[in-house]
mmCIF file of C-alpha atoms and ligand atoms in Angstrom:
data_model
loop_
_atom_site.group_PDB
_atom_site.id
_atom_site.type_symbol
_atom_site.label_atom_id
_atom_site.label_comp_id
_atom_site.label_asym_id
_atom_site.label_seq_id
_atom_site.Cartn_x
_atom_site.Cartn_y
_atom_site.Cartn_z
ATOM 1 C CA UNK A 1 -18.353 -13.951 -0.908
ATOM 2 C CA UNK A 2 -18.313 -11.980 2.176
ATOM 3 C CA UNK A 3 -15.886 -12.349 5.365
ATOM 4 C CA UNK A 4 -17.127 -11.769 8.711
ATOM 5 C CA UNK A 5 -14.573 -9.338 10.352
ATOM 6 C CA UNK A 6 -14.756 -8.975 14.242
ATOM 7 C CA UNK A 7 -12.275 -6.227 15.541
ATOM 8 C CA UNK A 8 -10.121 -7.519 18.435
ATOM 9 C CA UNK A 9 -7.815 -4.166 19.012
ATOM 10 C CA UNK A 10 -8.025 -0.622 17.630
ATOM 11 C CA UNK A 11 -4.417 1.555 17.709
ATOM 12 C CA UNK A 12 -3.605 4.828 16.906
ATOM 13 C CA UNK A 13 -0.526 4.899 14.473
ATOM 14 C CA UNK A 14 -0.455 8.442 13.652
ATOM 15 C CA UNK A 15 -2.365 11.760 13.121
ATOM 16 C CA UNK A 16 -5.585 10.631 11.207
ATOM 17 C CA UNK A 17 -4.295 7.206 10.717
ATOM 18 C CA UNK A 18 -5.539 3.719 12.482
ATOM 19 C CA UNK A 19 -4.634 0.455 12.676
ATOM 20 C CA UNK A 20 -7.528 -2.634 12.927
ATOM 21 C CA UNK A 21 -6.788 -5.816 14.071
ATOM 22 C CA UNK A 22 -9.315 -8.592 12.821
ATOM 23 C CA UNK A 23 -9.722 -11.801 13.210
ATOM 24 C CA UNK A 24 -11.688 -13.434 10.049
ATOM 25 C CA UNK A 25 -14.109 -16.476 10.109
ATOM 26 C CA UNK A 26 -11.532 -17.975 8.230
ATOM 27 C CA UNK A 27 -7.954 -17.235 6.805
ATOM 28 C CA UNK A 28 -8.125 -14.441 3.592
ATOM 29 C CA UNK A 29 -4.303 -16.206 2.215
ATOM 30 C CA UNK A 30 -3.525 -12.746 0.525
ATOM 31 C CA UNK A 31 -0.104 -12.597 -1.008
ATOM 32 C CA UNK A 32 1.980 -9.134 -0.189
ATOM 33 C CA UNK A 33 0.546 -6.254 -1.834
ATOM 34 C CA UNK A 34 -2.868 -7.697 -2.553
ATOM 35 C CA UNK A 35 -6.148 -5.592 -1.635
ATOM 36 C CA UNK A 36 -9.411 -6.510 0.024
ATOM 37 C CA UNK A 37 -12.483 -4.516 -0.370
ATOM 38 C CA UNK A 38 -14.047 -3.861 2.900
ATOM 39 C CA UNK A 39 -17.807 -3.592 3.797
ATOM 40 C CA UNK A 40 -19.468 -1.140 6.298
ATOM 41 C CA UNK A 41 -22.850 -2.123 5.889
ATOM 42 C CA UNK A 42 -25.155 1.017 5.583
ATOM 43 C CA UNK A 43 -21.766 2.954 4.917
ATOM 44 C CA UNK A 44 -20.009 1.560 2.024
ATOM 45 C CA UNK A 45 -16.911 -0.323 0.435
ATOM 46 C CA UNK A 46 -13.315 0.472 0.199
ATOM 47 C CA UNK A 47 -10.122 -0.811 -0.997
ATOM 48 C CA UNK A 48 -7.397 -1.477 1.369
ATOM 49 C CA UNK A 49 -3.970 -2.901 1.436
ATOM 50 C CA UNK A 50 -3.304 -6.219 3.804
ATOM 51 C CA UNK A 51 -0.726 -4.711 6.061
ATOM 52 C CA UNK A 52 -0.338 -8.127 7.826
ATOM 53 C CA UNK A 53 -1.759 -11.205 7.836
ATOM 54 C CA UNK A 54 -1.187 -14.500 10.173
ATOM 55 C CA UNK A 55 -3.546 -17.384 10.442
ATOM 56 C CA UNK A 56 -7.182 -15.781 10.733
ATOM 57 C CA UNK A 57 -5.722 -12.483 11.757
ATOM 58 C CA UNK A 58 -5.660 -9.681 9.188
ATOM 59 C CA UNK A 59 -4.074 -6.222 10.166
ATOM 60 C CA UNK A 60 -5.828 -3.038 8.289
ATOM 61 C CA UNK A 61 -3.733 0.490 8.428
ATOM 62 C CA UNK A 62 -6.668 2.981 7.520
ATOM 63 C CA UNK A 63 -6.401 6.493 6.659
ATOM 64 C CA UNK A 64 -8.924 9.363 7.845
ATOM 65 C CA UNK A 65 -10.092 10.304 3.781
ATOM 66 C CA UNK A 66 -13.689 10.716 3.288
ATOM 67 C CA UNK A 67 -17.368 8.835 4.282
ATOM 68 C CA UNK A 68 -16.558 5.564 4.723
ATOM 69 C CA UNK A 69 -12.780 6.131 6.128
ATOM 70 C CA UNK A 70 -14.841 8.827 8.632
ATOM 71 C CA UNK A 71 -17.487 6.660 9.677
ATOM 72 C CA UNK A 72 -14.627 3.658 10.567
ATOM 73 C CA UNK A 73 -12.455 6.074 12.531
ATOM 74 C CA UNK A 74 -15.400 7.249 14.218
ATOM 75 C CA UNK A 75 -17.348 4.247 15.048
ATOM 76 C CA UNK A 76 -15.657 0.994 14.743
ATOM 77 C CA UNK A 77 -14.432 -0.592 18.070
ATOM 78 C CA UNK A 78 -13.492 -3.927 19.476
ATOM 79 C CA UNK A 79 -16.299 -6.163 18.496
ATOM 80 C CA UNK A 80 -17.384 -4.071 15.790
ATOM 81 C CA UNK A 81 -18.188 -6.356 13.035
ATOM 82 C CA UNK A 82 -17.270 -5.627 9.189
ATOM 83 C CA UNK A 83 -16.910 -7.271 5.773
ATOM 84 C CA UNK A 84 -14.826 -7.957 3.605
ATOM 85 C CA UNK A 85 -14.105 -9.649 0.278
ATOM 86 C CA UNK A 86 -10.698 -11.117 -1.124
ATOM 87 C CA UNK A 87 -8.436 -11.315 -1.821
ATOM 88 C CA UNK A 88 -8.177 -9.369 -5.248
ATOM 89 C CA UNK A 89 -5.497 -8.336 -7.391
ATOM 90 C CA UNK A 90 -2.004 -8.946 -8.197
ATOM 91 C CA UNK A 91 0.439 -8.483 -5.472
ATOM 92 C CA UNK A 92 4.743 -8.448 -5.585
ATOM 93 C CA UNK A 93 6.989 -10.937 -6.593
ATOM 94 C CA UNK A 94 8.457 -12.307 -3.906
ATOM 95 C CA UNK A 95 12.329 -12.717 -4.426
ATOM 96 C CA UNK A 96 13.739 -15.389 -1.774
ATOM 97 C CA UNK A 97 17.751 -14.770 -1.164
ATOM 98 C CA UNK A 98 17.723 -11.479 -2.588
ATOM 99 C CA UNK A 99 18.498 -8.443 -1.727
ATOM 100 C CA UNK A 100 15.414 -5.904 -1.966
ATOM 101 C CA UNK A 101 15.083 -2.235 -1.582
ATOM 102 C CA UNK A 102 11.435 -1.031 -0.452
ATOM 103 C CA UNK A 103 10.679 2.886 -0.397
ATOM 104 C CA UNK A 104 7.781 3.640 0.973
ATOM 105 C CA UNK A 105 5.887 7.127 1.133
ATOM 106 C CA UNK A 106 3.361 7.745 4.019
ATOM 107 C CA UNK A 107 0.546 5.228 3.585
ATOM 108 C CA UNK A 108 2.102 3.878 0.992
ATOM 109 C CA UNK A 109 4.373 2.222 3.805
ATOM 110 C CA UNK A 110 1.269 -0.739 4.234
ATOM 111 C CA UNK A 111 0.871 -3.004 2.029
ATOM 112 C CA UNK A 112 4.804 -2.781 2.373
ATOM 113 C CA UNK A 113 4.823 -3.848 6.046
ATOM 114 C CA UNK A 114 3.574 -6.951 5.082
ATOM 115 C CA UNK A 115 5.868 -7.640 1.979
ATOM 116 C CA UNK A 116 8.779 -6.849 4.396
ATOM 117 C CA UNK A 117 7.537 -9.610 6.441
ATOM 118 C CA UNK A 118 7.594 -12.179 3.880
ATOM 119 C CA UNK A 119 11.082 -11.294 2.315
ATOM 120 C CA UNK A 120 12.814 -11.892 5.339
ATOM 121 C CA UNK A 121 11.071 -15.230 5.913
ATOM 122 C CA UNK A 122 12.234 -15.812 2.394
ATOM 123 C CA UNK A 123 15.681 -14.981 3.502
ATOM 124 C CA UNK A 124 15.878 -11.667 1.686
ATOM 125 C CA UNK A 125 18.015 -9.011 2.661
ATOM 126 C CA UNK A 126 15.750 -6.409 3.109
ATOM 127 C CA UNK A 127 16.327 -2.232 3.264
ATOM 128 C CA UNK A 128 13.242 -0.065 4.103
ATOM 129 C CA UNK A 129 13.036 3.425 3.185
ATOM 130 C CA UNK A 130 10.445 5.537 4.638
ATOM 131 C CA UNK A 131 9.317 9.221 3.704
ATOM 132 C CA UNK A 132 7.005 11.199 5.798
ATOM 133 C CA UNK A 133 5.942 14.936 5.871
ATOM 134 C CA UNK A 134 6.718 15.477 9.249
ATOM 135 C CA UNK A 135 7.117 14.112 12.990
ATOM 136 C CA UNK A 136 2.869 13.377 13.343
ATOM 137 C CA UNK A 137 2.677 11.175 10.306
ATOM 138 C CA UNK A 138 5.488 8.581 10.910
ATOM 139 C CA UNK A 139 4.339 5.863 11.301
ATOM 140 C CA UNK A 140 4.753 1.803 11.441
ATOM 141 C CA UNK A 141 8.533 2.204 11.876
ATOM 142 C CA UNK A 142 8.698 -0.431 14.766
ATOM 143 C CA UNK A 143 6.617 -2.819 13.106
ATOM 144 C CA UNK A 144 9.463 -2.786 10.099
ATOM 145 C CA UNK A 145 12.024 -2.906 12.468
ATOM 146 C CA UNK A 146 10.620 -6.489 13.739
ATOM 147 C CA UNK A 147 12.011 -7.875 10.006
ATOM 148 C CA UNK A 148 14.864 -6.023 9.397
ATOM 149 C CA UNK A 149 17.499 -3.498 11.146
ATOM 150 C CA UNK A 150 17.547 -1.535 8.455
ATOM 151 C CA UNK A 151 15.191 0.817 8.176
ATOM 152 C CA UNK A 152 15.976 4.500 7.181
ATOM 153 C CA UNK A 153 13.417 6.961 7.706
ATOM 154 C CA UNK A 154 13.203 10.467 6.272
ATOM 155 C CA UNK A 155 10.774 13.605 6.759
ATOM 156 C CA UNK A 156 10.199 16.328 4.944
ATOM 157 C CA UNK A 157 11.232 19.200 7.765
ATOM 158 C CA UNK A 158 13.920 17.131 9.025
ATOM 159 C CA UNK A 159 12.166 16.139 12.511
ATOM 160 C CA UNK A 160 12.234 12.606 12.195
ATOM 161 C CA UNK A 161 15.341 10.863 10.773
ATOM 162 C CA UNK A 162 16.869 12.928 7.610
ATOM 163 C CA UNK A 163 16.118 16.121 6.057
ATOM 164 C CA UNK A 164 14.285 15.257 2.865
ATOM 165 C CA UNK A 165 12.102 13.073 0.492
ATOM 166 C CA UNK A 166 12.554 9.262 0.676
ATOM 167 C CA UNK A 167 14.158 9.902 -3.040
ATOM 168 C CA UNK A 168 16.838 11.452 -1.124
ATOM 169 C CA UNK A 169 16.754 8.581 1.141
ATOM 170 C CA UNK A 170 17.085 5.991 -2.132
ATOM 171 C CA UNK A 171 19.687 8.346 -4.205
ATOM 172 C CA UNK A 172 22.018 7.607 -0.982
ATOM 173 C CA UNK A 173 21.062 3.960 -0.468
ATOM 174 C CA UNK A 174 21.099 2.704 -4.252
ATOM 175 C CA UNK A 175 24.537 4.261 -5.176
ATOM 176 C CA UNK A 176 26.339 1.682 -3.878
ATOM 177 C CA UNK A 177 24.868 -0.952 -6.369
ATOM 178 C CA UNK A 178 23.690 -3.295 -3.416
ATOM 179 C CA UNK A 179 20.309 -4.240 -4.526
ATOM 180 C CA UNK A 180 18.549 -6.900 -6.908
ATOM 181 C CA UNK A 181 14.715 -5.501 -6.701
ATOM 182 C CA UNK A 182 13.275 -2.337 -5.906
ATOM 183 C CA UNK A 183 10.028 -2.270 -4.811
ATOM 184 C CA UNK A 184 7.978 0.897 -3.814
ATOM 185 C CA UNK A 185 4.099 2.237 -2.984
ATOM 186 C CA UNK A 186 3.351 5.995 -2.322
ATOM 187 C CA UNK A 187 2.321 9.218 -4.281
ATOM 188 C CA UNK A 188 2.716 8.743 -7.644
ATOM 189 C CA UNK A 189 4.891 11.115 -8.651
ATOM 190 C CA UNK A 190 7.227 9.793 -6.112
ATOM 191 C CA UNK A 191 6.970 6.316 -7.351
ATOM 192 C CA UNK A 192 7.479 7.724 -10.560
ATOM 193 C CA UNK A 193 10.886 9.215 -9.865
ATOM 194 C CA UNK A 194 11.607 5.354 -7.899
ATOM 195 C CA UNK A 195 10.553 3.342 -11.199
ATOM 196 C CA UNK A 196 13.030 5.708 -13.191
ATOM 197 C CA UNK A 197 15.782 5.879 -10.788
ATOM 198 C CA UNK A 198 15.709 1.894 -10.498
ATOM 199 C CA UNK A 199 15.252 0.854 -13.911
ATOM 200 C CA UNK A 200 17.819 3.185 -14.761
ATOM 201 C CA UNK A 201 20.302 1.474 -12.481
ATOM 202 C CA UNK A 202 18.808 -1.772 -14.245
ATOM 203 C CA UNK A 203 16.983 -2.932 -11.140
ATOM 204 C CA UNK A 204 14.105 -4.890 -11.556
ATOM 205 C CA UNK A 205 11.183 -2.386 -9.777
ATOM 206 C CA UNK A 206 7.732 -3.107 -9.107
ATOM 207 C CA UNK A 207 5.581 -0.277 -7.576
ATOM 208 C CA UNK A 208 1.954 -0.285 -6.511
ATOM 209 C CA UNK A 209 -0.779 2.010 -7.835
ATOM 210 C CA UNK A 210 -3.833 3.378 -6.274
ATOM 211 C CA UNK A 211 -7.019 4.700 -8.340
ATOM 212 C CA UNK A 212 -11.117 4.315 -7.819
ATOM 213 C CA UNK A 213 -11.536 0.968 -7.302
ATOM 214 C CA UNK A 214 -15.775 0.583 -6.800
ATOM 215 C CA UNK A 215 -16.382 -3.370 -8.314
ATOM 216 C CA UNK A 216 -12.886 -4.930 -7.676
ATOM 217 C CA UNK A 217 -13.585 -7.092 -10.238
ATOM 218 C CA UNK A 218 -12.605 -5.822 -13.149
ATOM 219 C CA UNK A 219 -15.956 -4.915 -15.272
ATOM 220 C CA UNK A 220 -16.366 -1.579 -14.357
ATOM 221 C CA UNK A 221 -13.658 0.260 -15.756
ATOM 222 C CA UNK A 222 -13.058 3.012 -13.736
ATOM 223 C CA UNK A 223 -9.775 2.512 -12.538
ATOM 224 C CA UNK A 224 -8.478 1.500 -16.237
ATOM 225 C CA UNK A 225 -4.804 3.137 -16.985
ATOM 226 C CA UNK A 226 -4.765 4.477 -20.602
ATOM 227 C CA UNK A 227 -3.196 3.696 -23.321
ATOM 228 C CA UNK A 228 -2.751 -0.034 -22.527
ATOM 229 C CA UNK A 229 -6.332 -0.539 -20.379
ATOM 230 C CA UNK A 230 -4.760 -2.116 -17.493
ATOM 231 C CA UNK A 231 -7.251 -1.981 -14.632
ATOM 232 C CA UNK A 232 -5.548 -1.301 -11.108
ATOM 233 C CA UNK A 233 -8.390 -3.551 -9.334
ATOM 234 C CA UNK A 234 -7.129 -7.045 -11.639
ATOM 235 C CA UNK A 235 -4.214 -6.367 -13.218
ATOM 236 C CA UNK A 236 -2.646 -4.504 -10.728
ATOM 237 C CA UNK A 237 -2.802 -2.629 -8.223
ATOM 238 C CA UNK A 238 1.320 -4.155 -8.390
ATOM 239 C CA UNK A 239 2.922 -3.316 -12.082
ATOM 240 C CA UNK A 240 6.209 -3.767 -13.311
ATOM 241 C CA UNK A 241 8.059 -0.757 -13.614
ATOM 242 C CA UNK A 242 8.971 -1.498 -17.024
ATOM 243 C CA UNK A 243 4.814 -1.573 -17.876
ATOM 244 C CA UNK A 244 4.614 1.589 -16.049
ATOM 245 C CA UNK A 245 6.778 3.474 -18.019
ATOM 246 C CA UNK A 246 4.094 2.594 -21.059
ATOM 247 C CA UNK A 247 1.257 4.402 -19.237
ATOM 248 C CA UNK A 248 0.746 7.562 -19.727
ATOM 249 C CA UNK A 249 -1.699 7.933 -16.818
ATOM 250 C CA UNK A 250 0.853 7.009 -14.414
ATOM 251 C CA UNK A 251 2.127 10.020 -12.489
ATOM 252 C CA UNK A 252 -0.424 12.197 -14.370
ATOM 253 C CA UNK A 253 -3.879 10.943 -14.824
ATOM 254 C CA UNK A 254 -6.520 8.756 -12.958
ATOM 255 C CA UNK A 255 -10.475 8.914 -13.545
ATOM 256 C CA UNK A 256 -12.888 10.611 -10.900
ATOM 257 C CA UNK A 257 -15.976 9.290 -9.960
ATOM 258 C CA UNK A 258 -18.003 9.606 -12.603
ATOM 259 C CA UNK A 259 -15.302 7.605 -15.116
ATOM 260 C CA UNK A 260 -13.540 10.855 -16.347
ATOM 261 C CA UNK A 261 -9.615 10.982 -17.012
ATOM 262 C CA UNK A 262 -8.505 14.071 -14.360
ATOM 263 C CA UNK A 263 -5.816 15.100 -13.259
ATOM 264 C CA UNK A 264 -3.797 13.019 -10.374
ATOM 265 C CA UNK A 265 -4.813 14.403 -7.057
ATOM 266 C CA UNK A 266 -1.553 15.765 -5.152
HETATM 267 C C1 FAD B 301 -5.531 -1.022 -4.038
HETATM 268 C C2 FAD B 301 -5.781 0.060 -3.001
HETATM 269 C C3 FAD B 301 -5.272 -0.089 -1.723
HETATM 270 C C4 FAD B 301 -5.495 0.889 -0.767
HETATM 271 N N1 FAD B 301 -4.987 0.695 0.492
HETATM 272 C C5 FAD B 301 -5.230 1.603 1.439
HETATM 273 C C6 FAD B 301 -4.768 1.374 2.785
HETATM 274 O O1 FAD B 301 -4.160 0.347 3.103
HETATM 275 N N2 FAD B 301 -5.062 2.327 3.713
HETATM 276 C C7 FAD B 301 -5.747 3.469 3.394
HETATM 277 O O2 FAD B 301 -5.977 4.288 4.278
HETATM 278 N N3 FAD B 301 -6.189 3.707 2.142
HETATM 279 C C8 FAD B 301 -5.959 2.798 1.160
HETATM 280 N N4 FAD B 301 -6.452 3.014 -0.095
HETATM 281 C C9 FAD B 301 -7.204 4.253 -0.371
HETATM 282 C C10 FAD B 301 -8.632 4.083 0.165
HETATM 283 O O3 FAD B 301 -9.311 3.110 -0.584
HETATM 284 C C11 FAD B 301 -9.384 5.426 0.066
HETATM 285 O O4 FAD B 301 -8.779 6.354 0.923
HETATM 286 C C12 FAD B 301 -10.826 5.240 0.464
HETATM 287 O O5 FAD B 301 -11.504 4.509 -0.538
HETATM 288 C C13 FAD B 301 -11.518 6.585 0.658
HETATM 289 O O6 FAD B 301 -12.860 6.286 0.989
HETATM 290 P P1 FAD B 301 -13.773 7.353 1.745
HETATM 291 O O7 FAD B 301 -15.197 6.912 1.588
HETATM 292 O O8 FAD B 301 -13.293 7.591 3.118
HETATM 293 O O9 FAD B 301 -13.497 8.654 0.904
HETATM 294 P P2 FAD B 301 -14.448 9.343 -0.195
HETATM 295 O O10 FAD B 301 -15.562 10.034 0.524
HETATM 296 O O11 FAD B 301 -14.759 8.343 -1.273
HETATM 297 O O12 FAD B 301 -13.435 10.364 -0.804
HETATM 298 C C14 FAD B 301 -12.830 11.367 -0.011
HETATM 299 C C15 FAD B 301 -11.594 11.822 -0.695
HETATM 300 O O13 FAD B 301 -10.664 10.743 -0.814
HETATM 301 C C16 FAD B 301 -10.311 10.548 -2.184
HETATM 302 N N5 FAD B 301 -10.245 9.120 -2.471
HETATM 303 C C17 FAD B 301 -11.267 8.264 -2.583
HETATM 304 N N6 FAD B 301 -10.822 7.052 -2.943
HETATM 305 C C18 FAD B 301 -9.494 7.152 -3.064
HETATM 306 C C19 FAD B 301 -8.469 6.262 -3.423
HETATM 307 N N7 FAD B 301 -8.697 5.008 -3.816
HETATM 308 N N8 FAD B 301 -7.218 6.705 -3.398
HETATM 309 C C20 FAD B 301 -6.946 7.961 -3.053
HETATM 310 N N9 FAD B 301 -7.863 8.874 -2.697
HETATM 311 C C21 FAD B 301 -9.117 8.472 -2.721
HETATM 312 C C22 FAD B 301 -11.437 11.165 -2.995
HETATM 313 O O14 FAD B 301 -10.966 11.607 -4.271
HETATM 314 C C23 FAD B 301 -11.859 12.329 -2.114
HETATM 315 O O15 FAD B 301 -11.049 13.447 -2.326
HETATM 316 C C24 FAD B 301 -6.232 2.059 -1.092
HETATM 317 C C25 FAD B 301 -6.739 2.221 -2.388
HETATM 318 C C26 FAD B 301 -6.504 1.239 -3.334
HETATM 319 C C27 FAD B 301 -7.054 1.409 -4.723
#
């Protein structure tokens, strides 16, 4: 079933990237790191991450990609009305009292804006590291600063924050053994070298994944991760790293549209 969306506020986070704020006919209760599919009508249907979520009010961080990303940056305004169903998938574990480690790459930073949120109310200790190509495409760095003080933020030419990758930013951070749970959303092949790092350090590390997602539901297949046939849209998009490391897909391999195994995009 379908959610009427109304837009309240529109924001401008970074180059080619939006936020939405939307208030829902009724409350989604999405857990951190769970997906909704959203509903242009006419346009089409995409996944997204919740990036927040409090009462009816559901926050949306949207990327400038393709048609249906376009046609939202392009069009939708406050009181533009949308759908959307959810929510689907399996999100993060939420620790309480712990002491967590999120490392976040570019848009890979929202669905971990709202996980942030709920470790701290969980009393976590929580550490953010950020990664970003350069000064135009930081983003949501005050909104993590509302949970936690420590945020760390790295670009690739060194204009925002430090010189480097965010796996700069984590080699630095995890060295001194301070951390229970890793967990981390981004390109692949950074979340890759994350899972490795962390469950080489014996952390526990979750990490979430990103492929064609058309039904949501689980029957159409084409976001299944070979050899084990996970599918992103159910089982996922969240996996243990330990799972992860069982896929060979992950870091190399996702399907196109038309179901076949290609390489990962870069
Ligand atoms: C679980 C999940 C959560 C997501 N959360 C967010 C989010 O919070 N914010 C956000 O901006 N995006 C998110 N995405 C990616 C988003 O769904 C795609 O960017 C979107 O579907 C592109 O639609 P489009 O019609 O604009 O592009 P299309 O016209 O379909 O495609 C344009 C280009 O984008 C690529 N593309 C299409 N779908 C995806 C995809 N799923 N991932 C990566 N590249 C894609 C295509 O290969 C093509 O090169 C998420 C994806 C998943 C699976």
């Amino acid at each position: 079933m379908y959610l009427r969306a109304l837009t309240e506020d529109v924001c401008e986070l970074c180059r080619d990237v939006k936020g939405y704020f939307l208030t829902l006919e009724r409350k989604l209760g999405s857990k951190p790191g769970q997906f909704i599919m959203l509903w242009v009508p006419g346009v089409g249907e995409i996944p997204l991450s919740v990036a927040d979520e409090e009462d009816e009010r559901v926050l949306l961080v949207i990327a400038r990609k393709g048609k249906v990303t376009t046609f939202i940056h392009d069009n939708v305004r406050p009181g533009s009305v949308m759908y959307l169903r959810g929510p689907l998938g399996r999100g993060f574990q939420v620790n309480s009292n712990g002491r967590a480690l999120i490392v976040g790459g570019g848009c890979g930073a929202v669905p971990l804006l709202f996980l942030t949120k709920v470790l701290a109310r969980n009393r976590s200790q929580v550490t953010v590291a950020l990664g970003f190509k350069d000064r135009d495409s930081v983003m949501l760095v005050e909104e993590f600063l509302k949970y936690t003080k420590d945020v760390y933020v790295a670009t690739e030419d060194g204009s925002v924050g430090v010189r480097g990758t965010v796996i700069d930013l984590m080699e630095k951070l995890v060295s001194d053994g301070a951390y229970d749970f890793v967990y981390t959303c981004g390109k692949e092949a950074m979340m890759k070298a994350v899972v490795l790092k962390a469950l080489d350090m014996g952390l526990e590390v979750e990490a979430s994944l990103e492929r064609l997602v058309k039904c949501g539901l689980g029957i159409c297949g084409s976001c299944s991760l070979e050899p084990l046939g996970l599918r992103v849209c159910v089982d996922g998009p969240v996996f243990k790293g330990r799972v992860l490391t069982q896929l060979d897909d992950f870091g190399r391999w996702w399907r196109d549209a038309s179901g076949r195994r290609v390489p990962l995009p870069a």
